[in-house]
Amino acid sequence: VALLVGCVQSVIALRINAATVQVLARNGVEVIIPPAQGCCGSLSLHTGEQDQARRLARGNFRAFRAALAEGIDAIVSNAAGCGSGMREYPLLFAGEADEGTARAFSEKCMDVSLFLSQLGLIEPGPLPVEMQAVYHDACHLAHAQGVVSEPRALLRSIPNLHLLEAPEAEICCGSAGTYNIVEPEIGRTLGDRKAGNLLSTGAQAVITGNIGCMTQLRDRLGAAGKPIPVWHTMEALAMAYEGM
């Protein structure tokens, strides 16, 4: 597979990419990271900057060209916002000269949790300590890509991780790409509601599949005086594999 490392994530949470490569390798997957890749354009799409989004996407068409020519099985993303944006490339390039390229690229894109679910996960070992964790559905993963059961199934394969479900699981955390920046008051209101729902489960940690959600949840859990850990799905799996 070829991995999109993400422009935001690769700066503020590089450990997520490291964990993703570790989990994929543990499952026999060769990972290619095209060095010339850049932003996928999703943040530009969120703010209506479609020309900028196309320009950024074309840069990745070039950067991933060699990997695609080698016959990779997928372009995997571990950030729900990036994955959602790349799946929308056919719409973004509709009627453009690059529409065919965009469609071929998009058809190869999938979230890493979906890829591992379809591949068949090698059973991980237990975490260092038994734990109860609550899963948060990133909107760009659950609603935009329809990936809901797959990350939960991966996490439930960890023997001593007890996965909990929060009330109002379908409601946004308030991050929503750039929404918590352009509409901070509403973003905080949604974030506080989400944090309250997650904390109501009594979980010791939160697990999700999007860097934007992770940043928002850490902020609002901290504001609530309950700064419990917030992990990416791949980080939880990597911790389980490390103990084997």
JSON list of C-alpha atoms in Angstrom, two decimals, residues 5-14 17:
[
{"chain": "A", "resi": 5, "resn": "VAL", "atom": "CA", "xyz": [0.94, 10.80, 5.85]},
{"chain": "A", "resi": 6, "resn": "GLY", "atom": "CA", "xyz": [-1.22, 13.94, 6.15]},
{"chain": "A", "resi": 7, "resn": "CYS", "atom": "CA", "xyz": [0.06, 17.50, 6.32]},
{"chain": "A", "resi": 8, "resn": "VAL", "atom": "CA", "xyz": [-1.35, 18.30, 9.79]},
{"chain": "A", "resi": 9, "resn": "GLN", "atom": "CA", "xyz": [-0.92, 14.87, 11.32]},
{"chain": "A", "resi": 10, "resn": "SER", "atom": "CA", "xyz": [2.68, 14.47, 10.17]},
{"chain": "A", "resi": 11, "resn": "VAL", "atom": "CA", "xyz": [3.55, 17.63, 12.09]},
{"chain": "A", "resi": 12, "resn": "ILE", "atom": "CA", "xyz": [1.55, 17.38, 15.34]},
{"chain": "A", "resi": 13, "resn": "ALA", "atom": "CA", "xyz": [1.14, 13.60, 15.75]},
{"chain": "A", "resi": 14, "resn": "LEU", "atom": "CA", "xyz": [3.80, 11.74, 13.78]},
{"chain": "A", "resi": 17, "resn": "ASN", "atom": "CA", "xyz": [1.89, 7.33, 11.15]}
]
